[in-house]
Amino acid sequence: MNINMTLIGQSITFALFVWFCMRFVWPPIVAALETRRKEIADGLAAADRGRHELELASKRSVESLQNAKQRASEIIALAEKRAAEVIEQSKQEAKVEGERQLALAQAEIQQEVHRAREQLREQVAGLVVAGAEKILRREVDAKAHSALLEEIKSGI
Amino acid sequence: MSSEAHSSAEYIKHHLQNLTFGQHADGSWGLAHSVQEAKEMGFFAINLDTMGFSILLGAVFLFLFHGVAKSAKAGVPSGMQNFVEWVVEFIDGAVRGSFTARNNMVAPLALTIFVWIFLMNLMDLLPIDWIPGLATMLGLPYMKVVATTDPNATFGMSLAVFFLVLYYSIKMKGVGGFVGELTLQPFGKWGLPANLLLEGVNLIAKPVSLALRLFGNMYAGEMIFILIALMFSGGAVLALTGGVLQWAWAVFHILIITLQAFIFMTLTIVYMDMAHQEHH
């Protein structure tokens, strides 16, 4: 219970312990704690960022899915329209072609008729001439009467 | 009866005497073999048990904490690292709570004070005759296990803290500022003597109260353990009562030793904070 040199010895011991603790014990532990704190904070921030990105991505995917659906229906509509157009057009074309063919055929028929009539006229003229010859019992000079013959011919 | 009382007094005295090494009255150096001899050695003597146990426990503390500090990683902490980090964070929180200036020394100081005092106090929970009994077998006349029941230890610490307070007071405020703080308040410059008296007492009271509070609490606790231990030699009933009492007091003492370590640490932080505070 006496105050003696122990007092000073304890002071020195204490000072040395504090110095050692300050130099070698406290800083590394606090640094480790700080690093861990930062790591956890970073991890939480990264997780937050990830969640946010996931949200964005899912929103984007929904959007693009909707877009694609819309686009597909547009394309289908367009194709249907186009198909209708094509059908319409080919109908039109067929009609036109048919009409053309019809006109052609009619023209041909007309020509044929014309030709037949011409032939018939020739033959009739020939018959008429032959008939007239028989009636007259003499030859008709075709040259001399060609004008007359022609007149008869066109009169038929 | 008289002899029994005498032996009880002897027992108590034996438990309250440190193992003192110093110069005998006849000029030779050696261990004091009686209270009288220890007293006669005067100031130039050393309490080997106080020094030994405090250094041993301080070394245990620094060894454990330094081991963790060396391998401290930011990853998942092991059990020991977890414990050390828990203590460090507790101290760090206490320092952040009461220390407002910036000083890298205060937190390690607080940690050392808390753990070291706690460990020294913890020795109080060992049955009080174990180590002294062992020492007697080894031929040592005295052995006091709890270093904080030696005023040398508590005053040693509180004086070191006091010098730190003085050092930082002068460093932060300058000599003029510190002297001004001692002399110019609370009554202004015309009340200088009164100011000096009040502030002087205030300043001196810091280390004295710091040391005496710890010493008083631990000394009283130790004394009660000694008195309870006396009951063991008083027959079966008394011994049984003593056993129960010792257990109860030890449980209660767990609170006291932690609380005293915490109070010493907190007051040190507060005094250091006051030393850093400039108020004009």
CSV table of C-alpha atoms in Angstrom, one decimal:
chain,number,residue,atom,x,y,z
A,1,MET,CA,0.0,0.0,0.0
A,2,ASN,CA,3.0,2.2,-0.2
A,3,ILE,CA,3.6,4.6,-3.0
A,4,ASN,CA,6.9,3.8,-4.5
A,5,MET,CA,8.8,3.3,-7.8
A,6,THR,CA,5.9,1.1,-9.0
A,7,LEU,CA,4.1,4.3,-9.8
A,8,ILE,CA,6.6,5.4,-12.3
A,9,GLY,CA,7.1,1.9,-13.6
A,10,GLN,CA,3.3,1.6,-14.1
A,11,SER,CA,3.2,4.9,-15.9
A,12,ILE,CA,6.0,3.8,-18.3
A,13,THR,CA,4.4,0.4,-18.9
A,14,PHE,CA,1.1,2.1,-19.6
A,15,ALA,CA,2.7,4.6,-22.0
A,16,LEU,CA,4.5,1.7,-23.8
A,17,PHE,CA,1.3,-0.3,-24.1
A,18,VAL,CA,-0.6,2.7,-25.4
A,19,TRP,CA,2.2,3.4,-27.9
A,20,PHE,CA,2.2,-0.2,-29.1
A,21,CYS,CA,-1.5,-0.3,-29.4
A,22,MET,CA,-1.6,2.9,-31.3
A,23,ARG,CA,1.2,1.8,-33.6
A,24,PHE,CA,0.5,-1.9,-34.3
A,25,VAL,CA,-3.0,-2.8,-33.1
A,26,TRP,CA,-5.5,-0.1,-33.7
A,27,PRO,CA,-4.8,1.0,-37.3
A,28,PRO,CA,-4.9,-2.4,-39.0
A,29,ILE,CA,-8.1,-3.5,-37.3
A,30,VAL,CA,-9.8,-0.2,-38.0
A,31,ALA,CA,-8.6,-0.3,-41.6
A,32,ALA,CA,-9.9,-3.9,-42.0
A,33,LEU,CA,-13.3,-2.8,-40.5
A,34,GLU,CA,-13.3,0.2,-42.9
A,35,THR,CA,-12.5,-1.9,-45.9
A,36,ARG,CA,-15.2,-4.4,-45.0
A,37,ARG,CA,-17.7,-1.5,-44.5
A,38,LYS,CA,-16.8,-0.2,-48.0
A,39,GLU,CA,-17.0,-3.7,-49.5
A,40,ILE,CA,-20.4,-4.2,-48.1
A,41,ALA,CA,-21.6,-0.8,-49.2
A,42,ASP,CA,-20.2,-1.5,-52.7
A,43,GLY,CA,-21.9,-4.9,-52.8
A,44,LEU,CA,-25.2,-3.4,-51.7
A,45,ALA,CA,-24.8,-0.6,-54.3
A,46,ALA,CA,-24.0,-3.2,-57.0
A,47,ALA,CA,-27.0,-5.3,-56.0
A,48,ASP,CA,-29.1,-2.2,-56.2
A,49,ARG,CA,-27.7,-1.4,-59.6
A,50,GLY,CA,-28.3,-5.0,-60.8
A,51,ARG,CA,-31.9,-4.9,-59.6
A,52,HIS,CA,-32.4,-1.6,-61.3
A,53,GLU,CA,-30.9,-2.9,-64.5
A,54,LEU,CA,-33.0,-6.1,-64.3
A,55,GLU,CA,-36.1,-3.9,-64.0
A,56,LEU,CA,-35.0,-1.8,-67.0
A,57,ALA,CA,-34.2,-4.9,-69.0
A,58,SER,CA,-37.5,-6.6,-68.3
A,59,LYS,CA,-39.3,-3.3,-69.1
A,60,ARG,CA,-37.3,-3.2,-72.3
A,61,SER,CA,-38.0,-6.8,-73.2
A,62,VAL,CA,-41.8,-6.2,-72.7
A,63,GLU,CA,-41.5,-3.2,-74.8
A,64,SER,CA,-39.6,-4.9,-77.6
A,65,LEU,CA,-42.0,-7.8,-77.4
A,66,GLN,CA,-44.9,-5.5,-77.8
A,67,ASN,CA,-43.1,-3.8,-80.6
A,68,ALA,CA,-42.4,-7.0,-82.4
A,69,LYS,CA,-46.0,-8.1,-82.0
A,70,GLN,CA,-47.2,-4.8,-83.4
A,71,ARG,CA,-44.7,-5.0,-86.2
A,72,ALA,CA,-45.8,-8.5,-87.0
A,73,SER,CA,-49.4,-7.6,-87.2
A,74,GLU,CA,-48.5,-4.6,-89.4
A,75,ILE,CA,-46.6,-6.9,-91.7
A,76,ILE,CA,-49.5,-9.4,-91.8
A,77,ALA,CA,-51.9,-6.6,-92.5
A,78,LEU,CA,-49.6,-5.2,-95.2
A,79,ALA,CA,-49.2,-8.7,-96.7
A,80,GLU,CA,-52.9,-9.3,-96.7
A,81,LYS,CA,-53.5,-5.9,-98.4
A,82,ARG,CA,-50.8,-6.7,-100.9
A,83,ALA,CA,-52.3,-10.1,-101.6
A,84,ALA,CA,-55.7,-8.5,-102.1
A,85,GLU,CA,-54.1,-6.0,-104.4
A,86,VAL,CA,-52.3,-8.6,-106.3
A,87,ILE,CA,-55.5,-10.6,-106.7
A,88,GLU,CA,-57.3,-7.5,-107.7
A,89,GLN,CA,-54.6,-6.6,-110.2
A,90,SER,CA,-54.5,-10.1,-111.7
A,91,LYS,CA,-58.2,-10.1,-112.0
A,92,GLN,CA,-58.0,-6.8,-113.8
A,93,GLU,CA,-55.3,-8.0,-116.0
A,94,ALA,CA,-57.2,-11.1,-116.8
A,95,LYS,CA,-60.2,-9.1,-117.6
A,96,VAL,CA,-58.2,-6.8,-119.9
A,97,GLU,CA,-56.5,-9.7,-121.5
A,98,GLY,CA,-59.8,-11.4,-122.0
A,99,GLU,CA,-61.3,-8.3,-123.5
A,100,ARG,CA,-58.3,-8.0,-125.8
A,101,GLN,CA,-58.5,-11.6,-126.8
A,102,LEU,CA,-62.2,-11.2,-127.4
A,103,ALA,CA,-61.6,-8.1,-129.5
A,104,LEU,CA,-58.9,-9.9,-131.4
A,105,ALA,CA,-61.2,-12.9,-132.0
A,106,GLN,CA,-64.0,-10.6,-133.1
A,107,ALA,CA,-61.6,-8.7,-135.4
A,108,GLU,CA,-60.5,-12.0,-136.9
A,109,ILE,CA,-64.1,-13.1,-137.3
A,110,GLN,CA,-64.9,-9.8,-138.9
A,111,GLN,CA,-62.0,-10.3,-141.2
A,112,GLU,CA,-63.0,-13.8,-141.9
A,113,VAL,CA,-66.5,-12.7,-142.6
A,114,HIS,CA,-65.2,-9.9,-144.8
A,115,ARG,CA,-63.0,-12.3,-146.7
A,116,ALA,CA,-65.8,-14.8,-147.1
A,117,ARG,CA,-68.0,-12.1,-148.4
A,118,GLU,CA,-65.3,-11.0,-150.8
A,119,GLN,CA,-64.9,-14.5,-152.0
A,120,LEU,CA,-68.6,-15.0,-152.2
A,121,ARG,CA,-68.8,-11.8,-154.2
A,122,GLU,CA,-66.1,-13.0,-156.5
A,123,GLN,CA,-67.8,-16.3,-157.0
A,124,VAL,CA,-71.2,-14.6,-157.5
A,125,ALA,CA,-69.6,-12.2,-159.9
A,126,GLY,CA,-68.0,-15.2,-161.7
A,127,LEU,CA,-71.4,-16.9,-161.7
A,128,VAL,CA,-73.1,-13.9,-162.9
A,129,VAL,CA,-70.6,-13.4,-165.7
A,130,ALA,CA,-70.8,-17.1,-166.5
A,131,GLY,CA,-74.6,-16.8,-166.4
A,132,ALA,CA,-74.6,-13.8,-168.6
A,133,GLU,CA,-72.3,-15.6,-171.0
A,134,LYS,CA,-74.6,-18.4,-171.2
A,135,ILE,CA,-77.5,-16.2,-171.7
A,136,LEU,CA,-75.7,-14.2,-174.4
A,137,ARG,CA,-74.1,-17.2,-175.8
A,138,ARG,CA,-71.1,-15.3,-176.5
A,139,GLU,CA,-68.1,-14.3,-174.8
A,140,VAL,CA,-68.0,-11.2,-173.0
A,141,ASP,CA,-64.8,-9.4,-173.6
A,142,ALA,CA,-63.7,-9.1,-170.1
A,143,LYS,CA,-61.4,-6.4,-171.1
A,144,ALA,CA,-63.9,-4.4,-172.9
A,145,HIS,CA,-66.5,-4.7,-170.4
A,146,SER,CA,-64.4,-4.6,-167.3
A,147,ALA,CA,-65.8,-1.4,-166.3
A,148,LEU,CA,-69.2,-2.8,-166.6
A,149,LEU,CA,-68.2,-5.9,-164.8
A,150,GLU,CA,-66.7,-4.0,-162.0
A,151,GLU,CA,-69.9,-2.0,-161.7
A,152,ILE,CA,-71.9,-5.1,-161.5
A,153,LYS,CA,-69.5,-6.7,-159.0
A,154,SER,CA,-69.8,-3.8,-156.6
A,155,GLY,CA,-73.5,-3.8,-157.0
A,156,ILE,CA,-73.9,-7.2,-155.6
B,1,MET,CA,-10.1,-16.2,20.8
B,2,SER,CA,-7.4,-13.5,20.9
B,3,SER,CA,-5.0,-15.6,18.9
B,4,GLU,CA,-7.8,-16.3,16.3
B,5,ALA,CA,-8.4,-12.6,15.9
B,6,HIS,CA,-4.7,-12.1,15.6
B,7,SER,CA,-4.5,-14.7,12.8
B,8,SER,CA,-7.4,-13.1,11.0
B,9,ALA,CA,-5.7,-9.8,11.1
B,10,GLU,CA,-2.6,-11.5,9.9
B,11,TYR,CA,-4.5,-13.1,7.1
B,12,ILE,CA,-6.0,-9.8,6.0
B,13,LYS,CA,-2.7,-7.9,6.3
B,14,HIS,CA,-1.0,-10.6,4.3
B,15,HIS,CA,-3.4,-10.3,1.5
B,16,LEU,CA,-3.1,-6.5,1.4
B,17,GLN,CA,0.7,-6.4,1.2
B,18,ASN,CA,2.5,-6.2,-2.1
B,19,LEU,CA,5.6,-8.2,-2.9
B,20,THR,CA,8.0,-5.3,-2.5
B,21,PHE,CA,11.6,-5.3,-3.6
B,22,GLY,CA,13.9,-2.6,-2.3
B,23,GLN,CA,16.7,-1.6,0.0
B,24,HIS,CA,16.5,-2.8,3.5
B,25,ALA,CA,17.2,-0.6,6.5
B,26,ASP,CA,20.6,-2.3,6.8
B,27,GLY,CA,21.6,-1.3,3.2
B,28,SER,CA,21.1,-4.7,1.6
B,29,TRP,CA,18.6,-5.2,-1.3
B,30,GLY,CA,15.9,-7.8,-1.2
B,31,LEU,CA,12.3,-8.6,-0.7
B,32,ALA,CA,10.4,-7.1,2.2
B,33,HIS,CA,9.3,-9.8,4.6
B,34,SER,CA,6.9,-7.8,6.6
B,35,VAL,CA,4.7,-4.8,6.3
B,36,GLN,CA,7.1,-2.8,8.4
B,37,GLU,CA,10.0,-3.7,6.2
B,38,ALA,CA,8.1,-2.7,3.0
B,39,LYS,CA,7.3,0.6,4.6
B,40,GLU,CA,10.9,1.3,5.5
B,41,MET,CA,12.0,0.8,2.0
B,42,GLY,CA,10.5,4.2,1.1
B,43,PHE,CA,10.0,5.4,-2.5
B,44,PHE,CA,12.8,3.5,-4.1
B,45,ALA,CA,11.2,0.1,-4.0
B,46,ILE,CA,9.2,-1.7,-6.5
B,47,ASN,CA,6.1,-3.9,-6.2
B,48,LEU,CA,7.1,-6.9,-8.2
B,49,ASP,CA,3.6,-8.5,-8.1
B,50,THR,CA,1.9,-5.4,-9.4
B,51,MET,CA,4.4,-4.8,-12.2
B,52,GLY,CA,4.5,-8.5,-13.0
B,53,PHE,CA,0.8,-9.1,-13.3
B,54,SER,CA,0.1,-5.8,-15.1
B,55,ILE,CA,2.8,-6.4,-17.6
B,56,LEU,CA,1.8,-10.0,-18.1
B,57,LEU,CA,-1.9,-9.0,-18.6
B,58,GLY,CA,-1.0,-6.1,-20.9
B,59,ALA,CA,1.2,-8.4,-22.9
B,60,VAL,CA,-1.7,-10.9,-23.2
B,61,PHE,CA,-4.0,-8.1,-24.4
B,62,LEU,CA,-1.5,-6.8,-26.9
B,63,PHE,CA,-0.5,-10.3,-28.1
B,64,LEU,CA,-4.1,-11.2,-28.7
B,65,PHE,CA,-5.1,-8.0,-30.4
B,66,HIS,CA,-1.9,-7.7,-32.4
B,67,GLY,CA,-2.3,-11.3,-33.6
B,68,VAL,CA,-5.7,-10.3,-34.9
B,69,ALA,CA,-4.5,-7.0,-36.3
B,70,LYS,CA,-1.7,-8.7,-38.2
B,71,SER,CA,-4.1,-11.0,-40.0
B,72,ALA,CA,-7.1,-8.7,-40.1
B,73,LYS,CA,-8.9,-9.1,-43.4
B,74,ALA,CA,-12.0,-7.5,-44.7
B,75,GLY,CA,-13.5,-10.8,-45.5
B,76,VAL,CA,-15.6,-13.0,-43.2
B,77,PRO,CA,-14.0,-12.6,-39.7
B,78,SER,CA,-12.9,-15.6,-37.7
B,79,GLY,CA,-14.1,-16.0,-34.1
B,80,MET,CA,-11.2,-14.2,-32.4
B,81,GLN,CA,-11.2,-11.5,-35.1
B,82,ASN,CA,-14.9,-11.1,-34.6
B,83,PHE,CA,-14.4,-10.6,-30.9
B,84,VAL,CA,-11.6,-8.2,-31.2
B,85,GLU,CA,-13.5,-6.2,-33.8
B,86,TRP,CA,-16.5,-6.1,-31.6
B,87,VAL,CA,-14.3,-4.6,-28.8
B,88,VAL,CA,-12.7,-2.2,-31.2
B,89,GLU,CA,-16.0,-1.0,-32.5
B,90,PHE,CA,-17.4,-0.6,-29.0
B,91,ILE,CA,-14.4,1.6,-28.1
B,92,ASP,CA,-14.6,3.4,-31.4
B,93,GLY,CA,-18.2,4.2,-30.8
B,94,ALA,CA,-17.5,5.5,-27.3
B,95,VAL,CA,-14.7,7.7,-28.6
B,96,ARG,CA,-16.8,9.0,-31.4
B,97,GLY,CA,-19.6,9.7,-28.9
B,98,SER,CA,-17.6,11.9,-26.5
B,99,PHE,CA,-14.4,13.0,-28.3
B,100,THR,CA,-15.1,15.8,-30.8
B,101,ALA,CA,-11.6,16.8,-31.9
B,102,ARG,CA,-9.3,14.9,-34.2
B,103,ASN,CA,-6.5,12.9,-32.5
B,104,ASN,CA,-5.4,9.4,-33.6
B,105,MET,CA,-4.1,8.7,-30.2
B,106,VAL,CA,-7.3,8.8,-28.2
B,107,ALA,CA,-9.0,5.7,-29.5
B,108,PRO,CA,-6.0,3.4,-29.0
B,109,LEU,CA,-5.5,5.0,-25.6
B,110,ALA,CA,-9.1,4.2,-24.7
B,111,LEU,CA,-8.8,0.6,-26.0
B,112,THR,CA,-5.6,0.0,-24.0
B,113,ILE,CA,-7.2,1.5,-20.8
B,114,PHE,CA,-10.4,-0.5,-21.1
B,115,VAL,CA,-8.9,-3.9,-21.9
B,116,TRP,CA,-5.9,-3.6,-19.6
B,117,ILE,CA,-7.9,-2.4,-16.6
B,118,PHE,CA,-10.6,-5.0,-17.4
B,119,LEU,CA,-8.0,-7.8,-17.4
B,120,MET,CA,-6.3,-6.6,-14.2
B,121,ASN,CA,-9.7,-6.4,-12.5
B,122,LEU,CA,-10.6,-9.8,-13.8
B,123,MET,CA,-7.9,-11.3,-11.7
B,124,ASP,CA,-10.1,-10.4,-8.7
B,125,LEU,CA,-12.4,-13.2,-9.7
B,126,LEU,CA,-9.7,-15.9,-9.2
B,127,PRO,CA,-10.2,-17.5,-5.8
B,128,ILE,CA,-8.1,-15.2,-3.6
B,129,ASP,CA,-5.8,-17.8,-2.1
B,130,TRP,CA,-4.8,-19.7,-5.3
B,131,ILE,CA,-1.9,-17.6,-6.5
B,132,PRO,CA,-0.8,-16.2,-3.1
B,133,GLY,CA,-0.8,-19.8,-1.8
B,134,LEU,CA,1.3,-20.9,-4.8
B,135,ALA,CA,3.6,-18.0,-4.1
B,136,THR,CA,4.0,-19.0,-0.4
B,137,MET,CA,4.9,-22.5,-1.5
B,138,LEU,CA,7.5,-21.0,-3.8
B,139,GLY,CA,8.9,-19.0,-0.8
B,140,LEU,CA,7.6,-15.6,-1.7
B,141,PRO,CA,6.4,-13.7,1.4
B,142,TYR,CA,3.6,-11.8,-0.3
B,143,MET,CA,1.6,-11.9,-3.5
B,144,LYS,CA,-1.1,-9.5,-4.6
B,145,VAL,CA,-2.8,-10.7,-7.7
B,146,VAL,CA,-5.1,-7.7,-8.6
B,147,ALA,CA,-2.8,-4.9,-9.8
B,148,THR,CA,-5.6,-2.3,-9.6
B,149,THR,CA,-5.8,-2.8,-5.9
B,150,ASP,CA,-2.4,-1.2,-5.7
B,151,PRO,CA,-2.7,2.6,-5.8
B,152,ASN,CA,0.7,2.7,-7.6
B,153,ALA,CA,-1.0,1.1,-10.6
B,154,THR,CA,-4.1,3.3,-10.7
B,155,PHE,CA,-2.1,6.5,-10.0
B,156,GLY,CA,0.5,5.4,-12.6
B,157,MET,CA,-2.2,5.3,-15.2
B,158,SER,CA,-4.1,8.4,-14.1
B,159,LEU,CA,-0.9,10.4,-14.0
B,160,ALA,CA,0.0,9.3,-17.5
B,161,VAL,CA,-3.5,10.4,-18.6
B,162,PHE,CA,-3.0,13.7,-16.6
B,163,PHE,CA,0.3,14.4,-18.4
B,164,LEU,CA,-1.4,13.8,-21.7
B,165,VAL,CA,-4.2,16.2,-20.7
B,166,LEU,CA,-1.6,18.8,-19.8
B,167,TYR,CA,0.3,18.2,-23.0
B,168,TYR,CA,-2.7,18.5,-25.3
B,169,SER,CA,-4.1,21.4,-23.3
B,170,ILE,CA,-0.9,23.4,-23.9
B,171,LYS,CA,-0.5,22.1,-27.5
B,172,MET,CA,-4.0,23.0,-28.5
B,173,LYS,CA,-4.5,26.2,-26.6
B,174,GLY,CA,-0.9,27.4,-26.2
B,175,VAL,CA,0.6,28.2,-22.8
B,176,GLY,CA,-1.3,31.5,-22.7
B,177,GLY,CA,-4.6,29.9,-23.5
B,178,PHE,CA,-4.1,27.2,-20.9
B,179,VAL,CA,-3.0,29.6,-18.2
B,180,GLY,CA,-5.9,31.8,-19.2
B,181,GLU,CA,-8.3,28.9,-18.8
B,182,LEU,CA,-6.9,28.3,-15.3
B,183,THR,CA,-7.0,32.0,-14.2
B,184,LEU,CA,-9.6,34.0,-16.1
B,185,GLN,CA,-12.7,32.0,-15.5
B,186,PRO,CA,-15.3,31.7,-14.2
B,187,PHE,CA,-15.1,35.1,-12.4
B,188,GLY,CA,-13.1,37.2,-15.0
B,189,LYS,CA,-9.7,38.7,-14.4
B,190,TRP,CA,-10.6,40.4,-11.0
B,191,GLY,CA,-11.4,37.1,-9.4
B,192,LEU,CA,-8.0,35.6,-10.4
B,193,PRO,CA,-7.1,33.9,-7.1
B,194,ALA,CA,-10.5,32.4,-6.8
B,195,ASN,CA,-10.4,31.3,-10.4
B,196,LEU,CA,-6.9,29.7,-9.9
B,197,LEU,CA,-8.1,27.9,-6.8
B,198,LEU,CA,-11.2,26.6,-8.4
B,199,GLU,CA,-9.7,25.6,-11.7
B,200,GLY,CA,-6.6,24.2,-10.0
B,201,VAL,CA,-8.6,22.0,-7.8
B,202,ASN,CA,-10.7,21.0,-10.8
B,203,LEU,CA,-7.5,20.1,-12.7
B,204,ILE,CA,-5.9,18.2,-9.9
B,205,ALA,CA,-9.1,16.4,-9.1
B,206,LYS,CA,-9.1,14.7,-12.5
B,207,PRO,CA,-6.2,12.3,-12.0
B,208,VAL,CA,-6.9,11.9,-8.3
B,209,SER,CA,-10.5,11.0,-8.7
B,210,LEU,CA,-9.7,8.7,-11.7
B,211,ALA,CA,-7.1,6.8,-9.7
B,212,LEU,CA,-8.9,6.7,-6.4
B,213,ARG,CA,-12.3,5.6,-7.9
B,214,LEU,CA,-10.7,2.6,-9.6
B,215,PHE,CA,-8.5,1.8,-6.6
B,216,GLY,CA,-11.3,2.2,-4.1
B,217,ASN,CA,-13.7,0.0,-5.9
B,218,MET,CA,-11.2,-2.7,-6.5
B,219,TYR,CA,-9.7,-2.5,-3.0
B,220,ALA,CA,-13.1,-2.7,-1.4
B,221,GLY,CA,-14.1,-5.6,-3.6
B,222,GLU,CA,-10.9,-7.4,-2.8
B,223,MET,CA,-11.5,-6.7,0.9
B,224,ILE,CA,-14.9,-8.3,0.8
B,225,PHE,CA,-13.5,-11.4,-0.9
B,226,ILE,CA,-10.9,-11.6,1.9
B,227,LEU,CA,-13.5,-11.2,4.6
B,228,ILE,CA,-15.7,-13.9,2.9
B,229,ALA,CA,-12.6,-16.1,2.7
B,230,LEU,CA,-12.2,-15.7,6.5
B,231,MET,CA,-15.5,-17.5,6.9
B,232,PHE,CA,-14.1,-20.7,5.4
B,233,SER,CA,-12.2,-21.4,8.6
B,234,GLY,CA,-15.3,-20.9,10.8
B,235,GLY,CA,-17.0,-24.3,10.6
B,236,ALA,CA,-19.2,-26.1,8.1
B,237,VAL,CA,-22.2,-23.8,8.2
B,238,LEU,CA,-20.1,-20.6,8.0
B,239,ALA,CA,-18.0,-22.1,5.2
B,240,LEU,CA,-21.1,-23.0,3.2
B,241,THR,CA,-22.5,-19.5,3.7
B,242,GLY,CA,-19.1,-18.2,2.7
B,243,GLY,CA,-19.2,-20.2,-0.5
B,244,VAL,CA,-22.6,-18.9,-1.5
B,245,LEU,CA,-21.6,-15.4,-0.6
B,246,GLN,CA,-18.3,-15.6,-2.6
B,247,TRP,CA,-20.2,-16.9,-5.6
B,248,ALA,CA,-22.8,-14.0,-5.3
B,249,TRP,CA,-20.2,-11.4,-4.8
B,250,ALA,CA,-18.1,-12.7,-7.7
B,251,VAL,CA,-21.1,-12.5,-10.0
B,252,PHE,CA,-21.8,-9.0,-8.8
B,253,HIS,CA,-18.1,-8.2,-9.2
B,254,ILE,CA,-18.2,-9.0,-12.9
B,255,LEU,CA,-20.4,-6.0,-13.3
B,256,ILE,CA,-18.1,-3.8,-11.2
B,257,ILE,CA,-14.9,-4.7,-12.9
B,258,THR,CA,-16.4,-4.0,-16.3
B,259,LEU,CA,-18.0,-0.8,-15.1
B,260,GLN,CA,-14.8,0.5,-13.5
B,261,ALA,CA,-12.8,-0.2,-16.7
B,262,PHE,CA,-15.5,1.5,-18.7
B,263,ILE,CA,-15.7,4.5,-16.4
B,264,PHE,CA,-11.9,5.0,-16.4
B,265,MET,CA,-11.9,4.9,-20.2
B,266,THR,CA,-14.9,7.2,-20.6
B,267,LEU,CA,-13.5,9.8,-18.2
B,268,THR,CA,-10.1,9.7,-19.9
B,269,ILE,CA,-11.9,10.3,-23.3
B,270,VAL,CA,-13.8,13.2,-21.7
B,271,TYR,CA,-10.7,14.7,-20.2
B,272,MET,CA,-8.9,14.4,-23.5
B,273,ASP,CA,-11.8,16.1,-25.2
B,274,MET,CA,-11.8,18.9,-22.7
B,275,ALA,CA,-8.0,19.3,-23.3
B,276,HIS,CA,-8.7,19.8,-27.0
B,277,GLN,CA,-11.6,22.1,-26.5
B,278,GLU,CA,-11.0,25.8,-27.0
B,279,HIS,CA,-13.5,28.1,-25.4
B,280,HIS,CA,-13.0,31.8,-25.2
